CSV table of C-alpha atoms in Angstrom, one decimal:
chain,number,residue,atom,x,y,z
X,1021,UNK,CA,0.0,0.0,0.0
X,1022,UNK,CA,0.9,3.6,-0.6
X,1023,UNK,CA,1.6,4.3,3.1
X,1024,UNK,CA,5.4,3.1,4.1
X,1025,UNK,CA,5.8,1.5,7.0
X,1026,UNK,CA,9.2,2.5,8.2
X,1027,UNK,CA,9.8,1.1,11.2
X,1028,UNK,CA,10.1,-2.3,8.5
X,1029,UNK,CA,12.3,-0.7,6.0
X,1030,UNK,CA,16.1,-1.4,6.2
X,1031,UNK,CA,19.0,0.9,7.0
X,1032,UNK,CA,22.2,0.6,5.9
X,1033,UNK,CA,25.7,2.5,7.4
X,1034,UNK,CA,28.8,3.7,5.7
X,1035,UNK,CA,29.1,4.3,2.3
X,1036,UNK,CA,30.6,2.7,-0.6
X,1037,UNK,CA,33.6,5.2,-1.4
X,1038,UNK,CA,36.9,3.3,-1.6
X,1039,UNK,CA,39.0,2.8,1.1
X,1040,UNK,CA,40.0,5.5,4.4
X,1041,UNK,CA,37.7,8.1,1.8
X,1042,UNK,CA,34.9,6.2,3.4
X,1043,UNK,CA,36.3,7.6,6.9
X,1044,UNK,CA,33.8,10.4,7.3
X,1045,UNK,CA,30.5,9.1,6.4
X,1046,UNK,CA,31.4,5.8,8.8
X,1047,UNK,CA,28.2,7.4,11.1
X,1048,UNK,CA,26.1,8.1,8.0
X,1049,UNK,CA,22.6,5.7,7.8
X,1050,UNK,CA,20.5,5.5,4.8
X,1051,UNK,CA,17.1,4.1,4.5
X,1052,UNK,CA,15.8,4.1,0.6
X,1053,UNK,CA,12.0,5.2,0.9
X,1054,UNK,CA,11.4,5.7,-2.8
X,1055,UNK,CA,12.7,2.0,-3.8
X,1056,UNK,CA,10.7,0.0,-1.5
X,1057,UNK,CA,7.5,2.2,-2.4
X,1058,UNK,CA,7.4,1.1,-6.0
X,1059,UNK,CA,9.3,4.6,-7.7
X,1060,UNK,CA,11.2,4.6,-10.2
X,1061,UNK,CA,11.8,8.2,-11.8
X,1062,UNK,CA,13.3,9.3,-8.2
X,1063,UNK,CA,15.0,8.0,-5.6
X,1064,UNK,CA,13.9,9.3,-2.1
X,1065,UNK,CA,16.0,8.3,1.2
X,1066,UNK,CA,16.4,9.3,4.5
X,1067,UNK,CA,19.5,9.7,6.5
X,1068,UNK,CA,20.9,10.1,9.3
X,1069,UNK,CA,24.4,11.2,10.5
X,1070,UNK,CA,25.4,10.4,14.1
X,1071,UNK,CA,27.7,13.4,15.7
X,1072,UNK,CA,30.9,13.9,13.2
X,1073,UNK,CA,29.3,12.3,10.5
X,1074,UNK,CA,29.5,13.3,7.0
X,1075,UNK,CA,26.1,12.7,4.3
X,1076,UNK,CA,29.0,12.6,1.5
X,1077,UNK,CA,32.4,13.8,-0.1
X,1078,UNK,CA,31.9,17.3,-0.9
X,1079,UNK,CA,30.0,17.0,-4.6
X,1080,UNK,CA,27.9,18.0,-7.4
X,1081,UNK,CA,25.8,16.1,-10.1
X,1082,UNK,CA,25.8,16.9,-13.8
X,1083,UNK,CA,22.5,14.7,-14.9
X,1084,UNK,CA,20.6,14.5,-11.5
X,1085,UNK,CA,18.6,17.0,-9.3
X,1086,UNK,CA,19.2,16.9,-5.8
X,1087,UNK,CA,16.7,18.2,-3.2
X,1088,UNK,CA,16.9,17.8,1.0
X,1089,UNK,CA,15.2,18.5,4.0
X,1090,UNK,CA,15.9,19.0,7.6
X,1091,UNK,CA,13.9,16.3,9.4
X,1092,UNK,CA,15.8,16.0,12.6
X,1093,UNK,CA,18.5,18.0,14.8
X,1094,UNK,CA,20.9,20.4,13.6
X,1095,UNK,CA,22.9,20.0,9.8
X,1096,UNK,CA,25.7,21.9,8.4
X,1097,UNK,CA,26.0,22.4,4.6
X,1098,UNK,CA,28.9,23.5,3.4
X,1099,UNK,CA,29.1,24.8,-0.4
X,1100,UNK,CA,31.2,27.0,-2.5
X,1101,UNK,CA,30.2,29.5,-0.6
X,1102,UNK,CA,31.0,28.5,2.9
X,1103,UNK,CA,28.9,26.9,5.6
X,1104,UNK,CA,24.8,27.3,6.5
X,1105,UNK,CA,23.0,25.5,9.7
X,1106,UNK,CA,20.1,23.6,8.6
X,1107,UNK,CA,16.8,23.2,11.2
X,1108,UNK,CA,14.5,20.8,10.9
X,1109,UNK,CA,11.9,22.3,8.0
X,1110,UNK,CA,15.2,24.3,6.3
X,1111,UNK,CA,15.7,22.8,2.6
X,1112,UNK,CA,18.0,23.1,-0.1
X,1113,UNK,CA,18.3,22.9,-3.5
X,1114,UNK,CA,21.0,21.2,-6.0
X,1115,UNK,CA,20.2,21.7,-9.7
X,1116,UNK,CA,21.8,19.2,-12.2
X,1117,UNK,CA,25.4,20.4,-13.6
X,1118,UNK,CA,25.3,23.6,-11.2
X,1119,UNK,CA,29.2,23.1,-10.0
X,1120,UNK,CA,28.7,24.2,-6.8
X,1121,UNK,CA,30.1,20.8,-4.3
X,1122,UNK,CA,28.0,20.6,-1.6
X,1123,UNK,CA,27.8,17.5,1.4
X,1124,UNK,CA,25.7,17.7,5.3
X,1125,UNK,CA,27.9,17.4,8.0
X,1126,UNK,CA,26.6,17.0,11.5
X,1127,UNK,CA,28.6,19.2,13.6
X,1128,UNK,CA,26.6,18.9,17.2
X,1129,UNK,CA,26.6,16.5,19.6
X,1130,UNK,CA,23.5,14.9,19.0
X,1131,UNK,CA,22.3,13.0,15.9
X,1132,UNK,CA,21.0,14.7,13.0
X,1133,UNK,CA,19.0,13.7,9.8
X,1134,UNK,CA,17.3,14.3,6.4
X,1135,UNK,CA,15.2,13.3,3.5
X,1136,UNK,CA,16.9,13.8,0.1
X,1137,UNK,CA,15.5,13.3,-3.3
X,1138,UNK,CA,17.6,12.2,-6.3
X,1139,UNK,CA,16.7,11.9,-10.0
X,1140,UNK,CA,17.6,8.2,-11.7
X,1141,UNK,CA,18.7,9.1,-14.8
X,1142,UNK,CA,20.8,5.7,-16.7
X,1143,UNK,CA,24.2,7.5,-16.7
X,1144,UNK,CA,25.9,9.7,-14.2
X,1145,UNK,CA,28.7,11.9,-13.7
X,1146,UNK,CA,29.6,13.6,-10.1
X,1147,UNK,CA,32.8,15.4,-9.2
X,1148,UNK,CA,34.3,15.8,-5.6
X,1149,UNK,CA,35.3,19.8,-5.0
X,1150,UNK,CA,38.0,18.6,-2.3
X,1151,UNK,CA,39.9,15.7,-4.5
X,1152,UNK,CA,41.0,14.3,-7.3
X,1153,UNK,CA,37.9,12.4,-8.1
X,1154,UNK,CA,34.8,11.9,-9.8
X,1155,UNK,CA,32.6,8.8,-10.0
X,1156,UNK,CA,30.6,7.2,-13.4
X,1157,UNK,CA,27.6,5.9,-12.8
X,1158,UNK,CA,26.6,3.4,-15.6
X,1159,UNK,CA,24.9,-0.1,-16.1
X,1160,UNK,CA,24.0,-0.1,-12.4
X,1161,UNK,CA,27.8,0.3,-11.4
X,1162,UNK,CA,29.2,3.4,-9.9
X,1163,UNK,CA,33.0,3.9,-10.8
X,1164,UNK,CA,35.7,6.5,-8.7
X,1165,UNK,CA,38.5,7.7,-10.8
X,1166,UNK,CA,40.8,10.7,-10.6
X,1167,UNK,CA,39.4,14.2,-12.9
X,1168,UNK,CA,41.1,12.6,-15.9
X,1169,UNK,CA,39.5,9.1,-15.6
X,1170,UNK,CA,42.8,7.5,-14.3
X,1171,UNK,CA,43.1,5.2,-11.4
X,1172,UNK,CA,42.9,6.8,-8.0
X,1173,UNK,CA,46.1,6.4,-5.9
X,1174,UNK,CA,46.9,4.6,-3.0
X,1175,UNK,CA,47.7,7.6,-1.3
X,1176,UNK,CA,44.2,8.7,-2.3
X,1177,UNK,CA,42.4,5.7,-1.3
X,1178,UNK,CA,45.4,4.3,1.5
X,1179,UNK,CA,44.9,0.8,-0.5
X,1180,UNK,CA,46.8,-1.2,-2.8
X,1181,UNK,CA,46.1,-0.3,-6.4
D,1287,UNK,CA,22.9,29.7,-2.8
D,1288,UNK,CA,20.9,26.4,-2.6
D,1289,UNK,CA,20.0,26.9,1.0
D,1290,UNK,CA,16.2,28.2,0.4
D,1291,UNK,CA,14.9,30.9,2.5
D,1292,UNK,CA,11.7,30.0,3.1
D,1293,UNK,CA,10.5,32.7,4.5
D,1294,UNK,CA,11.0,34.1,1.3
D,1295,UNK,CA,9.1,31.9,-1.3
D,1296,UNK,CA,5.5,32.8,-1.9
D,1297,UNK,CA,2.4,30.6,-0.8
D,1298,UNK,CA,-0.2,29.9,-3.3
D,1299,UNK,CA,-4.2,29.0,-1.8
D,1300,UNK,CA,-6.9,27.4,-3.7
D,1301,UNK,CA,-6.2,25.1,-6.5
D,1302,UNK,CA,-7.1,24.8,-10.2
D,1303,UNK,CA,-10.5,22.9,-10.7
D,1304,UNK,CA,-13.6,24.1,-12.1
D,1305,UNK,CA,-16.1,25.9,-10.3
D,1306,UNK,CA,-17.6,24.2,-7.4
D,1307,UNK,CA,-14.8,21.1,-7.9
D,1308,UNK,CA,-12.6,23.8,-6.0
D,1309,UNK,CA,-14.3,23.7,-2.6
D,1310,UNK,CA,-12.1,21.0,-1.1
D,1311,UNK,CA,-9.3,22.1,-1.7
D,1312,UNK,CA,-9.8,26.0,-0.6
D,1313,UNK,CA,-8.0,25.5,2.5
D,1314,UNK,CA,-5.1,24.1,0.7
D,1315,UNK,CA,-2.0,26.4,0.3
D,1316,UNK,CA,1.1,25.2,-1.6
D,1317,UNK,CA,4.4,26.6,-1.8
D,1318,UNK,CA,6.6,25.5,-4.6
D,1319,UNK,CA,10.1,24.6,-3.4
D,1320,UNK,CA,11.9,23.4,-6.2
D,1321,UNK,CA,11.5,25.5,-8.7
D,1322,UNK,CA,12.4,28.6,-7.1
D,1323,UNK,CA,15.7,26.5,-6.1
D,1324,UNK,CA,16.2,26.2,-10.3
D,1325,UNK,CA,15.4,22.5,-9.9
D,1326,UNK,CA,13.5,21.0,-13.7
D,1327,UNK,CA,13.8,17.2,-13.4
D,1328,UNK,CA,11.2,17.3,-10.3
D,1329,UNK,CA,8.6,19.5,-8.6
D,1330,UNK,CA,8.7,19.9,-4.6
D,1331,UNK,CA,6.3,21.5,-3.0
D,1332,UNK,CA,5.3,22.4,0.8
D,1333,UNK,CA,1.6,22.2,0.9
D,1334,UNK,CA,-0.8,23.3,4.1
D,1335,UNK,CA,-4.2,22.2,5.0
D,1336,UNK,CA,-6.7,23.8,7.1
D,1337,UNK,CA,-8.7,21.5,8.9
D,1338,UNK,CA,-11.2,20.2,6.7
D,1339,UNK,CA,-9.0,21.0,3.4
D,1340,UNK,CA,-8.2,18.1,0.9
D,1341,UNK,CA,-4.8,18.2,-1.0
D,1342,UNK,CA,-6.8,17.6,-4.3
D,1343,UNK,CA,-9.4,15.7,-5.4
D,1344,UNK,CA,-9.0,12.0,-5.4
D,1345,UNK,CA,-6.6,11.1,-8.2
D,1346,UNK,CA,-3.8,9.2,-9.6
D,1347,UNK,CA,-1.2,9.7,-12.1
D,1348,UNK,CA,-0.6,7.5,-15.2
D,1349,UNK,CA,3.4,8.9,-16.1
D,1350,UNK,CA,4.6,10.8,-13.1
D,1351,UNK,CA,5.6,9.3,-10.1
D,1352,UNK,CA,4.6,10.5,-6.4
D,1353,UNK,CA,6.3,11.0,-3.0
D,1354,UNK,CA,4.5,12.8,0.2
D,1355,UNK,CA,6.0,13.1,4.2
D,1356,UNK,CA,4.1,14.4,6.4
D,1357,UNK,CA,5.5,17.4,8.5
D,1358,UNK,CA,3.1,19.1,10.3
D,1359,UNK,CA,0.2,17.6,12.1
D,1360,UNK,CA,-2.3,14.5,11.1
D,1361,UNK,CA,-3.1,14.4,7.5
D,1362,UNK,CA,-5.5,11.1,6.6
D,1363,UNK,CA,-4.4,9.5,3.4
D,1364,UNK,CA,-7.0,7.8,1.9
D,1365,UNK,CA,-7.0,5.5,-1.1
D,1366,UNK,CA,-8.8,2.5,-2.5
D,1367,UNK,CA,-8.0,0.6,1.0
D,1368,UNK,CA,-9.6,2.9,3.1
D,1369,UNK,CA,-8.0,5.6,5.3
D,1370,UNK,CA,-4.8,5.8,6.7
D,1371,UNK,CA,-3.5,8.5,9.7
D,1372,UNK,CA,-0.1,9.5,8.8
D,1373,UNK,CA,2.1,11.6,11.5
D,1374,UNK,CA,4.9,13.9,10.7
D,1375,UNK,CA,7.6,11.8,9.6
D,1376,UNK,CA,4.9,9.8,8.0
D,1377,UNK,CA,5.5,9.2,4.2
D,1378,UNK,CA,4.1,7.7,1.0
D,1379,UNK,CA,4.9,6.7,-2.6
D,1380,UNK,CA,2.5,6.6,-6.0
D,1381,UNK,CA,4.1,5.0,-8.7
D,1382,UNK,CA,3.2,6.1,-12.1
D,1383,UNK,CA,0.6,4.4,-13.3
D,1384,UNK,CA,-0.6,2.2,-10.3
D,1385,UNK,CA,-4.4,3.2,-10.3
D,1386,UNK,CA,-4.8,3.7,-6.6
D,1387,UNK,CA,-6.6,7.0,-6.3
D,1388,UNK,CA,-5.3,9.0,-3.5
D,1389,UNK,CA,-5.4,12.6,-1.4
D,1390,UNK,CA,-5.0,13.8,1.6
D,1391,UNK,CA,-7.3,15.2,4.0
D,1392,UNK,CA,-7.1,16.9,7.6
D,1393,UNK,CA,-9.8,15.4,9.6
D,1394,UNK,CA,-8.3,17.1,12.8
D,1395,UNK,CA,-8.8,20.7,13.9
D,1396,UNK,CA,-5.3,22.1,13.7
D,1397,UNK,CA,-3.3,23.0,10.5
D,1398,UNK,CA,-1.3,19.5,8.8
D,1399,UNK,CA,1.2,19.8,6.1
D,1400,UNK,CA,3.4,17.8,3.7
D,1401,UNK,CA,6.2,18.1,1.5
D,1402,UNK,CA,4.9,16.2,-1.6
D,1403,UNK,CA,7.5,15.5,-5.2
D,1404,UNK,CA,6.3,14.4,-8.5
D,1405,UNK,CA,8.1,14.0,-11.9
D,1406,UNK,CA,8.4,16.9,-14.3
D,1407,UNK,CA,7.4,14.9,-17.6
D,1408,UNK,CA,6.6,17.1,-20.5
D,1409,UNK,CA,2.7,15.4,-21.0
D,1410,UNK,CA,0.8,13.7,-18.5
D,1411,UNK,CA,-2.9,12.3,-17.7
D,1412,UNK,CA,-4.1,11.9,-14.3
D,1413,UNK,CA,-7.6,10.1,-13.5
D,1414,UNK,CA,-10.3,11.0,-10.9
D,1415,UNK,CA,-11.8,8.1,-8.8
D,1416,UNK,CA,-14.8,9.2,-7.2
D,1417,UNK,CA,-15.7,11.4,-10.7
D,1418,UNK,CA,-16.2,11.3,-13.6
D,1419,UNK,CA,-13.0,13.4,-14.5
D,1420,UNK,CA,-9.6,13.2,-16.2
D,1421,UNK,CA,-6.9,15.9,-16.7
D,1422,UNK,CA,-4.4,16.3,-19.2
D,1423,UNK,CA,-1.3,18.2,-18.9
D,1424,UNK,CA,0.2,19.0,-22.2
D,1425,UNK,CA,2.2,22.5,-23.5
D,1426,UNK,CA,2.5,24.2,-19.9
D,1427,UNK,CA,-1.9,23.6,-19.6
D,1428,UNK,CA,-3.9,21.5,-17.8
D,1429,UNK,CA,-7.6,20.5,-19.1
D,1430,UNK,CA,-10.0,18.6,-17.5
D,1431,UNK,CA,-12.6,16.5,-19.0
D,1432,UNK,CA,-15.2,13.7,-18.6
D,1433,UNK,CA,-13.0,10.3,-18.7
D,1434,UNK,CA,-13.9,9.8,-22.7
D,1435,UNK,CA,-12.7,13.5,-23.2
D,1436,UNK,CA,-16.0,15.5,-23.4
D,1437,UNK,CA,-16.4,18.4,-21.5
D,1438,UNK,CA,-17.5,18.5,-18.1
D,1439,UNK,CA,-21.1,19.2,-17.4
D,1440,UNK,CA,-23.1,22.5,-15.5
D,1441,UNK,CA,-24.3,19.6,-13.2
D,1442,UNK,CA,-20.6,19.1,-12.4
D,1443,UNK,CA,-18.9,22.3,-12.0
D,1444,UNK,CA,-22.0,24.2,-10.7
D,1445,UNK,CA,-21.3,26.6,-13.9
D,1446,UNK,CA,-22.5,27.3,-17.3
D,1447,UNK,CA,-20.7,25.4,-19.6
């Protein structure tokens, strides 16, 4: 039925950035909403990000929309143009291929969280404002390169390449 | 800056139906969110209802998909399975094309609200279930009709026709 019930819908933790770049969204949960309710043209998730926590690396999307909300404690987005405290009720907008990087970070003491929309589009292309990086998202897979679509290195990622 | 200030974006009462097809949905207010954040792949709106207000008439849509949560209040979903309370933090999805007619109602006597998404698609028919109604969005205008696309009658708007 149309109405979620999310006290049955599964969270996951971390993210799926390679190696210690996954470091600061280690306290970031995310429980798809959109997926489990049968949509397909969006993707709709909550999250949450314990004390320290991180909702991403610092990016921006050149096929996708991105829209959040405030639903719970304090956030801090930083952008371009510095950072903005987020209340519960305070959204903000990220139009496709607008270069301007942006993440959540939860900088209280308490937990914080949000509900963020994404477009699915078949391809993808983000960047990251603080590295080297940018990910390709294609055939279901996403893929983290360097800018010029080489290998990251391991002093990016602190792995063996 | 993608922050919005909310404060700032305009609120819009009433809706768009034909004469006397408006009354539920005069305590409704909406304010659009994404557009005036530049977003064009999706539309995000905050919408208010008075008590007694519906969010629109009972509908579903055959090409854009739907996303509501709750933020304010007790709004009543109610569908083809009945009626539904849904709390802030409450939320719901409406595939495209899943024929499950659906709105929103506040059955209690303080203000509800919602943030509700749907897909930007460049046509689009929605149905009515309890009438004998259809829309069609096409070139920036909505029309509604009977279901087998003649006009709607005096008997149903209340006006001349």
């Amino acid at each position: 039925m149309p109405k979620l019930d999310l006290s049955q819908l599964p969270w996951r933790t971390g993210s799926g950035y390679p190696g210690k770049l996954a470091e600061p969204c280690a306290g970031r949960s995310v429980q798809p909403l959109g997926d489990p309710g049968g949509l397909t043209q969006y993707g709709v998730n909550m999250v949450r990000l314990e004390p320290g926590a991180a909702s991403s690396l610092r990016h921006y999307h050149m096929e996708q929309d991105e829209f959040v909300m405030v639903t719970e404690g304090i956030c801090t987005l930083i952008d371009d143009d510095g950072a903005h405290e987020m209340m519960p009720g305070d959204c903000a907008a990220f139009p496709a291929g607008e270069e301007n990087g942006h993440h959540l970070v939860n900088r209280s003491d308490k937990p914080a969280g949000f509900l963020v929309v994404g477009t699915r589009t078949p391809t993808e292309t983000g960047y990251y404002s603080d590295l080297d990086m940018m990910v390709k998202f294609a055939g279901g897979d996403f893929t983290f390169t360097r800018k010029d679509g080489s290998p990251l290195t391991a002093e990016q990622t602190g792995e063996d390449t």
